[in-house]
CSV table of C-alpha atoms in Angstrom, one decimal:
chain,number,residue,atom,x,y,z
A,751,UNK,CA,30.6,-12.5,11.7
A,752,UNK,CA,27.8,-11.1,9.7
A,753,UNK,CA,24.8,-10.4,12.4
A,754,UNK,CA,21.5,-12.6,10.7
A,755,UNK,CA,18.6,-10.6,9.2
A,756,UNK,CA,15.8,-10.0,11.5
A,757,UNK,CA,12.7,-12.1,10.9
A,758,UNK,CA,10.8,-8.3,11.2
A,759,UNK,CA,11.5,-5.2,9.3
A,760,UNK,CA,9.6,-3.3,11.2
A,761,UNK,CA,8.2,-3.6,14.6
A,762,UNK,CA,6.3,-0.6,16.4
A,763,UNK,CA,4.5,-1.4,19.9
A,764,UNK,CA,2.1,1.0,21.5
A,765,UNK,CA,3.0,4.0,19.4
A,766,UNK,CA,1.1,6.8,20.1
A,767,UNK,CA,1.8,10.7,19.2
A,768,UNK,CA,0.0,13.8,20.4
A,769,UNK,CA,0.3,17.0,18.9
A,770,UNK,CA,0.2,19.8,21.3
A,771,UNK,CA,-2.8,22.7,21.2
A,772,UNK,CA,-2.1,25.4,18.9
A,773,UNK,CA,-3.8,28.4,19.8
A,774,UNK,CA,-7.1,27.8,19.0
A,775,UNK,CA,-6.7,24.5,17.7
A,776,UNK,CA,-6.7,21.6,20.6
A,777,UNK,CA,-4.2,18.7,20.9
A,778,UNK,CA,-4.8,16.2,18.3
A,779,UNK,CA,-4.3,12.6,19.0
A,780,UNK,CA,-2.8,11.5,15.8
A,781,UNK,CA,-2.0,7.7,16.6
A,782,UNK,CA,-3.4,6.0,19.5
A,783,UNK,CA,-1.6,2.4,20.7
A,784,UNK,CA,-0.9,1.4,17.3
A,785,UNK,CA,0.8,-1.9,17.5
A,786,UNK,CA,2.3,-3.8,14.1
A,787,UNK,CA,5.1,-6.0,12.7
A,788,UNK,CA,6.4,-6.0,9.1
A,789,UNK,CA,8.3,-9.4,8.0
A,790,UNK,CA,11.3,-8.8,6.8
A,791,UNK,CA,10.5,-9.5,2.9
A,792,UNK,CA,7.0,-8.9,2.4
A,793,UNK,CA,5.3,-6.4,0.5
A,794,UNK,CA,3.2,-4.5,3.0
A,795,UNK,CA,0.6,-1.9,2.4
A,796,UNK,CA,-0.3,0.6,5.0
A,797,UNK,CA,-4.0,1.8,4.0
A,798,UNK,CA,-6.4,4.3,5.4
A,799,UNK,CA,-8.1,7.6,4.6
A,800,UNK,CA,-6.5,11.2,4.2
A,801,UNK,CA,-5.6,12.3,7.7
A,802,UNK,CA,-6.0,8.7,9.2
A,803,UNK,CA,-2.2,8.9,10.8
A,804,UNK,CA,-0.5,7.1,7.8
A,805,UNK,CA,2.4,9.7,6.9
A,806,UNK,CA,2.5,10.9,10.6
A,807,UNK,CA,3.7,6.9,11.1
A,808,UNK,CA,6.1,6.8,8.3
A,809,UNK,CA,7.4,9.9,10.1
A,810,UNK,CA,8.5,8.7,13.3
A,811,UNK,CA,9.9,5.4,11.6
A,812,UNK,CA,12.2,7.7,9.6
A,813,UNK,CA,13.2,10.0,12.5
A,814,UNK,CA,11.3,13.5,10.8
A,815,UNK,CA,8.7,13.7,13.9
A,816,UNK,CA,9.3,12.5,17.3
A,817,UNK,CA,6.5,10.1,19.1
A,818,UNK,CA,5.0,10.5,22.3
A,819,UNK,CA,5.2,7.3,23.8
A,820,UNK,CA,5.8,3.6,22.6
A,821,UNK,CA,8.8,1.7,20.7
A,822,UNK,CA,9.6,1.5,16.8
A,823,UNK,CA,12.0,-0.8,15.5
A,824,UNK,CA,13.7,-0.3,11.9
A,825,UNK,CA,15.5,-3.9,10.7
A,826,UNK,CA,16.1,-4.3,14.6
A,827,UNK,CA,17.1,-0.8,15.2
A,828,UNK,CA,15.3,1.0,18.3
A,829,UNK,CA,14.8,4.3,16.7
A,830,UNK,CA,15.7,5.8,19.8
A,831,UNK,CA,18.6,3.9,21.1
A,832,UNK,CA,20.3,3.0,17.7
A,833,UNK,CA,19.4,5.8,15.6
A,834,UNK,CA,22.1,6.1,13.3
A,835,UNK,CA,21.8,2.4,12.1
A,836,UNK,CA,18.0,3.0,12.0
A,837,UNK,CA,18.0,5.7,9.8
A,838,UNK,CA,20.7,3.8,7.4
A,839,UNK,CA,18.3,1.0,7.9
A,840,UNK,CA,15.0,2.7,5.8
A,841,UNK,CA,14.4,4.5,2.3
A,842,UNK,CA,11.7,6.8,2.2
A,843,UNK,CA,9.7,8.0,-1.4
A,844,UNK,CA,7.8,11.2,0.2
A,845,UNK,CA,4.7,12.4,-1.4
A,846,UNK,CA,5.8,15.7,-1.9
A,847,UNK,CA,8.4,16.3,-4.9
A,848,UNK,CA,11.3,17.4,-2.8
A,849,UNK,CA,14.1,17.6,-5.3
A,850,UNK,CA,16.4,20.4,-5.6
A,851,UNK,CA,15.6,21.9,-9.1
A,852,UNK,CA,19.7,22.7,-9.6
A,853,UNK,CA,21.1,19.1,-9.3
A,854,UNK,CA,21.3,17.0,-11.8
A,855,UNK,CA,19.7,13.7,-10.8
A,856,UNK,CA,23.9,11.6,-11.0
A,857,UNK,CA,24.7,14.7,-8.8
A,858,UNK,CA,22.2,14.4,-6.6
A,859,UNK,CA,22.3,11.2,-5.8
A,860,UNK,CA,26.1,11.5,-5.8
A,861,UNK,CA,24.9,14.1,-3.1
A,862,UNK,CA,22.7,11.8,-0.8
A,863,UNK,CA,25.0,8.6,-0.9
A,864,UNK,CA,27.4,11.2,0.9
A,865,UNK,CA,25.2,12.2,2.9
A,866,UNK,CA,25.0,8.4,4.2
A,867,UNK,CA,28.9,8.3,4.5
A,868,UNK,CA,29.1,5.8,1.5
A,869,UNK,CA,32.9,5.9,0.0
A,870,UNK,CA,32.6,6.1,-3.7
A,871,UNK,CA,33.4,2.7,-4.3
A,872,UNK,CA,30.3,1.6,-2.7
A,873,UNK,CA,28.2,4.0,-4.6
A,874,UNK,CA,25.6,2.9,-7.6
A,875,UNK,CA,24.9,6.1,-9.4
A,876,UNK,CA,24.4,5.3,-13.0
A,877,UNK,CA,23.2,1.4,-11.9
A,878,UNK,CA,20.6,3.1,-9.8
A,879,UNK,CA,19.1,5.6,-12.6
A,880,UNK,CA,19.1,3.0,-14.8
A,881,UNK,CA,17.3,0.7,-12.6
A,882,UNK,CA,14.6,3.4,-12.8
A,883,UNK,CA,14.5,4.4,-16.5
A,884,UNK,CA,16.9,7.9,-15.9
A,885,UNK,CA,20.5,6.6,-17.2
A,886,UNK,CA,20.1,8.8,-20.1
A,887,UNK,CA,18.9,11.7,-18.1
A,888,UNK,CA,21.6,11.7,-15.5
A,889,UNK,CA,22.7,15.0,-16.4
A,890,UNK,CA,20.0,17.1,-16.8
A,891,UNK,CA,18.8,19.4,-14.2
A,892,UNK,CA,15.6,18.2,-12.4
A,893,UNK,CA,13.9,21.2,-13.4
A,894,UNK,CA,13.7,19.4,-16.6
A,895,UNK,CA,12.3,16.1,-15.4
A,896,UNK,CA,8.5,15.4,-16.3
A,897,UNK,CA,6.2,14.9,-13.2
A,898,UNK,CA,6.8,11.1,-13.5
A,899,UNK,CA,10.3,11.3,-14.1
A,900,UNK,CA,10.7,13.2,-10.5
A,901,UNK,CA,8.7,10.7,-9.1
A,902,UNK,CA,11.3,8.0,-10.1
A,903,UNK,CA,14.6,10.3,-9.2
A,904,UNK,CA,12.5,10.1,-5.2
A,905,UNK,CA,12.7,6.4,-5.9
A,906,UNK,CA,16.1,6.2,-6.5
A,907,UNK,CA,16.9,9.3,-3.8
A,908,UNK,CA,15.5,6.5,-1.1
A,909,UNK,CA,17.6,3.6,-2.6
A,910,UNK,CA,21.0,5.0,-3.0
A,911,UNK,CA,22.2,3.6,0.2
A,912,UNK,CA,20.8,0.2,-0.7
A,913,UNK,CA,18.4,0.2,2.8
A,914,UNK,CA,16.4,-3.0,3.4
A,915,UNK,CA,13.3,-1.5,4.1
A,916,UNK,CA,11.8,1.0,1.1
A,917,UNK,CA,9.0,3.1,2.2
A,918,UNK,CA,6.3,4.5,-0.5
A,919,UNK,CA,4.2,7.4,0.1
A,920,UNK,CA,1.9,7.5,-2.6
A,921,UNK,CA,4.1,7.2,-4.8
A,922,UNK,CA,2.2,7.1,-8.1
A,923,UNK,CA,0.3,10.0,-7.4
A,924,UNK,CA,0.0,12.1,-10.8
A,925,UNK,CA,2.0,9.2,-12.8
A,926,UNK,CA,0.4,8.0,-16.4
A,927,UNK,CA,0.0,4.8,-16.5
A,928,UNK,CA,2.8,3.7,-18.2
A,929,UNK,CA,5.4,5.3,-16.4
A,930,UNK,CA,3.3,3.5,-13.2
A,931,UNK,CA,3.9,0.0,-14.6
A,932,UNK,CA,7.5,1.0,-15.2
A,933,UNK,CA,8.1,2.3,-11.5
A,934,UNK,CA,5.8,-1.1,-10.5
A,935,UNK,CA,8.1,-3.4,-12.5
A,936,UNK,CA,11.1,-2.0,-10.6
A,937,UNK,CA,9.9,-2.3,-6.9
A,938,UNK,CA,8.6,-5.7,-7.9
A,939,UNK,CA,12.3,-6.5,-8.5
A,940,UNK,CA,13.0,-5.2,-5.5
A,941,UNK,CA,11.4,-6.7,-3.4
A,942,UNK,CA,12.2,-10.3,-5.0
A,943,UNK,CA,15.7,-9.6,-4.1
A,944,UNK,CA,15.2,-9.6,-0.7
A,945,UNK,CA,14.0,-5.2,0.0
A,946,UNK,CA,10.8,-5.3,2.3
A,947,UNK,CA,8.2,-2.7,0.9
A,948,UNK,CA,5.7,-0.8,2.7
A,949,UNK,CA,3.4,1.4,0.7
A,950,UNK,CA,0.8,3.7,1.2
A,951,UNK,CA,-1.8,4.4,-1.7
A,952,UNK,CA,-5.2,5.8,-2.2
A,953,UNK,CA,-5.5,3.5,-5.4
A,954,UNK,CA,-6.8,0.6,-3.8
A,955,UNK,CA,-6.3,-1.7,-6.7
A,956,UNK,CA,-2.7,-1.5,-6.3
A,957,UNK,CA,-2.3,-2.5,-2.6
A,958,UNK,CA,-4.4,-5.6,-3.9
A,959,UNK,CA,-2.7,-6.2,-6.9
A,960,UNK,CA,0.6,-5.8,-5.1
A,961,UNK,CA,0.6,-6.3,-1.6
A,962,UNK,CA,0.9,-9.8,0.2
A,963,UNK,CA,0.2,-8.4,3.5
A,964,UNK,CA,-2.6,-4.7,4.4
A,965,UNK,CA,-3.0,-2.7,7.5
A,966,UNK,CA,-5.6,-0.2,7.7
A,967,UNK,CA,-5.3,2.8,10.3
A,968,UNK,CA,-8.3,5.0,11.2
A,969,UNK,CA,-8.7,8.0,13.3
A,970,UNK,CA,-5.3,7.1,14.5
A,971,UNK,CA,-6.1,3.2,15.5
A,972,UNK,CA,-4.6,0.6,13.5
A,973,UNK,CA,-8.2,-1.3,12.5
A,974,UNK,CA,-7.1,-4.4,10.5
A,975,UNK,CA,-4.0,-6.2,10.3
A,976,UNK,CA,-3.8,-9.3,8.4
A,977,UNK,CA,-2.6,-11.0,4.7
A,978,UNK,CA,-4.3,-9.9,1.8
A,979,UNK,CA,-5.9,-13.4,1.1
A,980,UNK,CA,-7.1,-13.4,4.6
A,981,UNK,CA,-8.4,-9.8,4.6
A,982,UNK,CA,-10.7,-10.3,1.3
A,983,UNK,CA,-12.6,-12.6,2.8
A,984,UNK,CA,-14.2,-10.7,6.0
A,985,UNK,CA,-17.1,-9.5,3.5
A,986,UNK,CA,-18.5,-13.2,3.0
A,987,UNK,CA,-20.7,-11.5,0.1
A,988,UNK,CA,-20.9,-12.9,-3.7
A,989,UNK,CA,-22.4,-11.5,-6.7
A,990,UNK,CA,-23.8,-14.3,-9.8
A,991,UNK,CA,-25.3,-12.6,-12.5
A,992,UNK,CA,-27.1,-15.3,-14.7
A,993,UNK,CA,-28.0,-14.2,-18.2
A,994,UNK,CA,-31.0,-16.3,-19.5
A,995,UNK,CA,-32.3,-16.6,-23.3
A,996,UNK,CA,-35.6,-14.7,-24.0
A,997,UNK,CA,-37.0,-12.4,-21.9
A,998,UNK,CA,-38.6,-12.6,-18.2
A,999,UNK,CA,-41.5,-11.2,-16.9
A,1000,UNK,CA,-41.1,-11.7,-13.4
A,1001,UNK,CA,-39.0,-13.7,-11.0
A,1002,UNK,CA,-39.5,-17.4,-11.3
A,1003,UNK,CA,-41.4,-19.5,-8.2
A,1004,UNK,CA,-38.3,-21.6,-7.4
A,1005,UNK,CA,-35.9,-18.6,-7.2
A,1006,UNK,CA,-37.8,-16.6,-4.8
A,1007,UNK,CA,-36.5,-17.7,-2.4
A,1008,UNK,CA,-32.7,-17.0,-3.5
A,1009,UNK,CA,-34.3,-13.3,-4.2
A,1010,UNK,CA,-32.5,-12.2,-7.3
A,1011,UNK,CA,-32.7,-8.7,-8.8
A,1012,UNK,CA,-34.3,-9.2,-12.3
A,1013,UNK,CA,-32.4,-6.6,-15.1
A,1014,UNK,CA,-33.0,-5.7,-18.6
A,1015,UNK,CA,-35.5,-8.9,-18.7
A,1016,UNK,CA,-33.2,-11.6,-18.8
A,1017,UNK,CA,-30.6,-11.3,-16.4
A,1018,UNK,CA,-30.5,-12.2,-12.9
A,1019,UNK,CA,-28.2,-10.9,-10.0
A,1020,UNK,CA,-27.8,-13.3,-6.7
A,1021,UNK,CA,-26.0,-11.6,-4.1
A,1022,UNK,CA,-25.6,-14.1,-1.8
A,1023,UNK,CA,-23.0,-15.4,1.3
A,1024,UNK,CA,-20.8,-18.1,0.0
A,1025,UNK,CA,-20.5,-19.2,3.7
A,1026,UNK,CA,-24.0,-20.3,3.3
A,1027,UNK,CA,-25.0,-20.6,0.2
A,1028,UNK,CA,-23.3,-23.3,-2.6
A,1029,UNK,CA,-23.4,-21.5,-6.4
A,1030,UNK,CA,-24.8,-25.4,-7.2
A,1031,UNK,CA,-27.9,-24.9,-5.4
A,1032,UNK,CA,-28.0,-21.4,-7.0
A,1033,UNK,CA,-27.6,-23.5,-10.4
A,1034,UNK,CA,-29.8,-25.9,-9.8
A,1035,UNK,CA,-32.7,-23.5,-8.6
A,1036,UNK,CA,-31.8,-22.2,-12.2
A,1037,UNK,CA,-32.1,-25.3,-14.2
A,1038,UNK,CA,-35.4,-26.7,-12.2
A,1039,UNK,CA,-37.2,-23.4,-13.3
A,1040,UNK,CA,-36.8,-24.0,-17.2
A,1041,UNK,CA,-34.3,-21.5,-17.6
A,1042,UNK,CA,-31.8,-21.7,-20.1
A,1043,UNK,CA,-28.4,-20.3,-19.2
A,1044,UNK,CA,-26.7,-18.1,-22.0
A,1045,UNK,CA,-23.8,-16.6,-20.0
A,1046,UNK,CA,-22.6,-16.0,-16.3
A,1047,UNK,CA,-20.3,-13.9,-14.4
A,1048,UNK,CA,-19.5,-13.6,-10.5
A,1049,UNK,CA,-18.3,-10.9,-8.7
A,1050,UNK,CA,-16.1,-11.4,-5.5
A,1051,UNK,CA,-15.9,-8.5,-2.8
A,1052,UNK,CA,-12.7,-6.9,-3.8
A,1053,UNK,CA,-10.3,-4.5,-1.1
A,1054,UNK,CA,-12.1,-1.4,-1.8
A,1055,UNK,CA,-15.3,-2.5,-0.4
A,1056,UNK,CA,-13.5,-4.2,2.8
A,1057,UNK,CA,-11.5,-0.7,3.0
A,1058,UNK,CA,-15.1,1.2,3.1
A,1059,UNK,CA,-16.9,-1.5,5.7
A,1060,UNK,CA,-14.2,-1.3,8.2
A,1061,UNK,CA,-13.3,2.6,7.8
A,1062,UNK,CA,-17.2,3.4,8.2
A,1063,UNK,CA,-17.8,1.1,11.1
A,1064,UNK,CA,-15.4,3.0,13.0
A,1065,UNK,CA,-16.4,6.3,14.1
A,1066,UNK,CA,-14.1,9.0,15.7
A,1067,UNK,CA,-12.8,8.4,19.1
């Protein structure tokens, strides 16, 4: 009887880990009560700036550094009381390129799906290269692989056992931008069939892009938790940018109140809180002035500036 997907991937509860002093260097708190679930499906980013405890938490979830105190579950697996099935359970893509220059990429992952104890008739070697763009390539040494190239070989490193949950660490890091939409394109797929995806990125406009579901950690404390959707609307802050025909000398009487930032003499910037304020009483203010409207654009908050309002509200602790 096959035992039923759980409803989370991932599911860590008051994880903390310390890092003992070091000589001169004191203990270092590196994640402090960090609570948060992952449904099984969704593709979940894990944001936050260098040193904020991201890869320390990928880590422990992939059994390379051992916490201090609290529970992490892998696809239902206690890390600690089930590791095996854990560890079978999760695919990681490291930041670092840690590929053995000697191995071709068919033997290497010929190498890691023994490694897992997969018989050969469960392996996927050439499906797998192919699935990222290397089937032609799958006897070359790595040595020979372009940066991007060994970035999709760590992909397909971390999905040789078929886990169903695929960790990304940065994984576009130093990848053109074709060879991004490419690697994109196939995690996509992915995760339509049914793989959960965390990711970690600096490039901010992927998590949005991609993600259906962002944490941010800071100094170690998990900050926000929430969906996408949800999270873009904590900065209740709008930008209309009215572009008027002929040229202004000044802020009209009935839009002074509004107070928009007069550019090049003819345009007009609102910032305003959409929470408050309707865009048809902007308008209207508009019209009732005399203006004549020859274009308009808004401008919604986007992740980037919710990522730099909640990391900078939260000092050190």
């Amino acid at each position: 009887m096959a035992i039923p997907a759980p409803e989370l991937a991932v599911e860590i509860r008051d994880l903390n880990k310390v890092y003992r002093a070091q000589g001169r260097a004191p203990a270092r708190h590196a994640l402090k009560d960090v609570t948060l679930e992952v449904p099984r499906g969704s593709f979940f980013g894990l944001l936050g700036p260098n040193g904020a405890g991201k890869s320390t938490l990928i880590n422990i979830m992939a059994g390379l550094v051992v916490k201090s105190s609290g529970s992490v579950k892998v696809w239902g697996y206690d890390i600690d009381k089930d590791e095996r099935r854990a560890r079978q359970s999760i695919g990681v893509v490291p930041q670092e390129l840690n590929l053995d220059p000697f191995f071709a990429p068919g033997e290497l992952l010929e190498v890691q799906a023994g490694l897992y104890g997969l018989p050969k008739s469960r392996r996927r070697t050439q499906a797998v290269l192919a699935a990222v763009g290397l089937a032609d390539k799958a006897e070359a040494y790595a040595r020979t692989l372009s940066g991007g190239m060994r970035r999709r070989l760590l992909v397909a490193k971390a999905m040789v056992h078929a886990p169903p949950v695929l960790v990304l660490d940065e994984p576009t890091a130093g990848v053109d931008i074709e060879l991004r939409r490419q690697l994109w394109d196939y995690v996509r797929q992915l995760n339509r069939d049914g793989t959960t995806i965390l990711l970690t990125t600096h490039y901010l406009e992927e998590a949005e892009q991609l993600c259906d579901r962002i944490a941010i950690i800071n100094h170690g404390r998990l900050i926000a938790c929430e969906a996408k959707d949800s999270l873009l609307k904590r900065l209740d802050t709008k930008a209309l940018t009215i572009t008027v025909s002929g040229t202004l000398d000044g802020v009209p009487g009935p839009l002074a109140a509004f107070a928009p930032e007069l550019k090049g003499g003819n345009r007009l910037v609102f910032r305003y809180q959409p929470s408050r304020v309707a865009i048809d009483k902007l308008l209207d203010a508009v019209r009732q002035s005399g203006l004549t409207i020859a274009d308009l654009a808004t401008e919604e908050s986007d992740l980037e500036d919710i990522f730099l309002s909640l990391t900078r509200a939260q000092p050190a602790a």
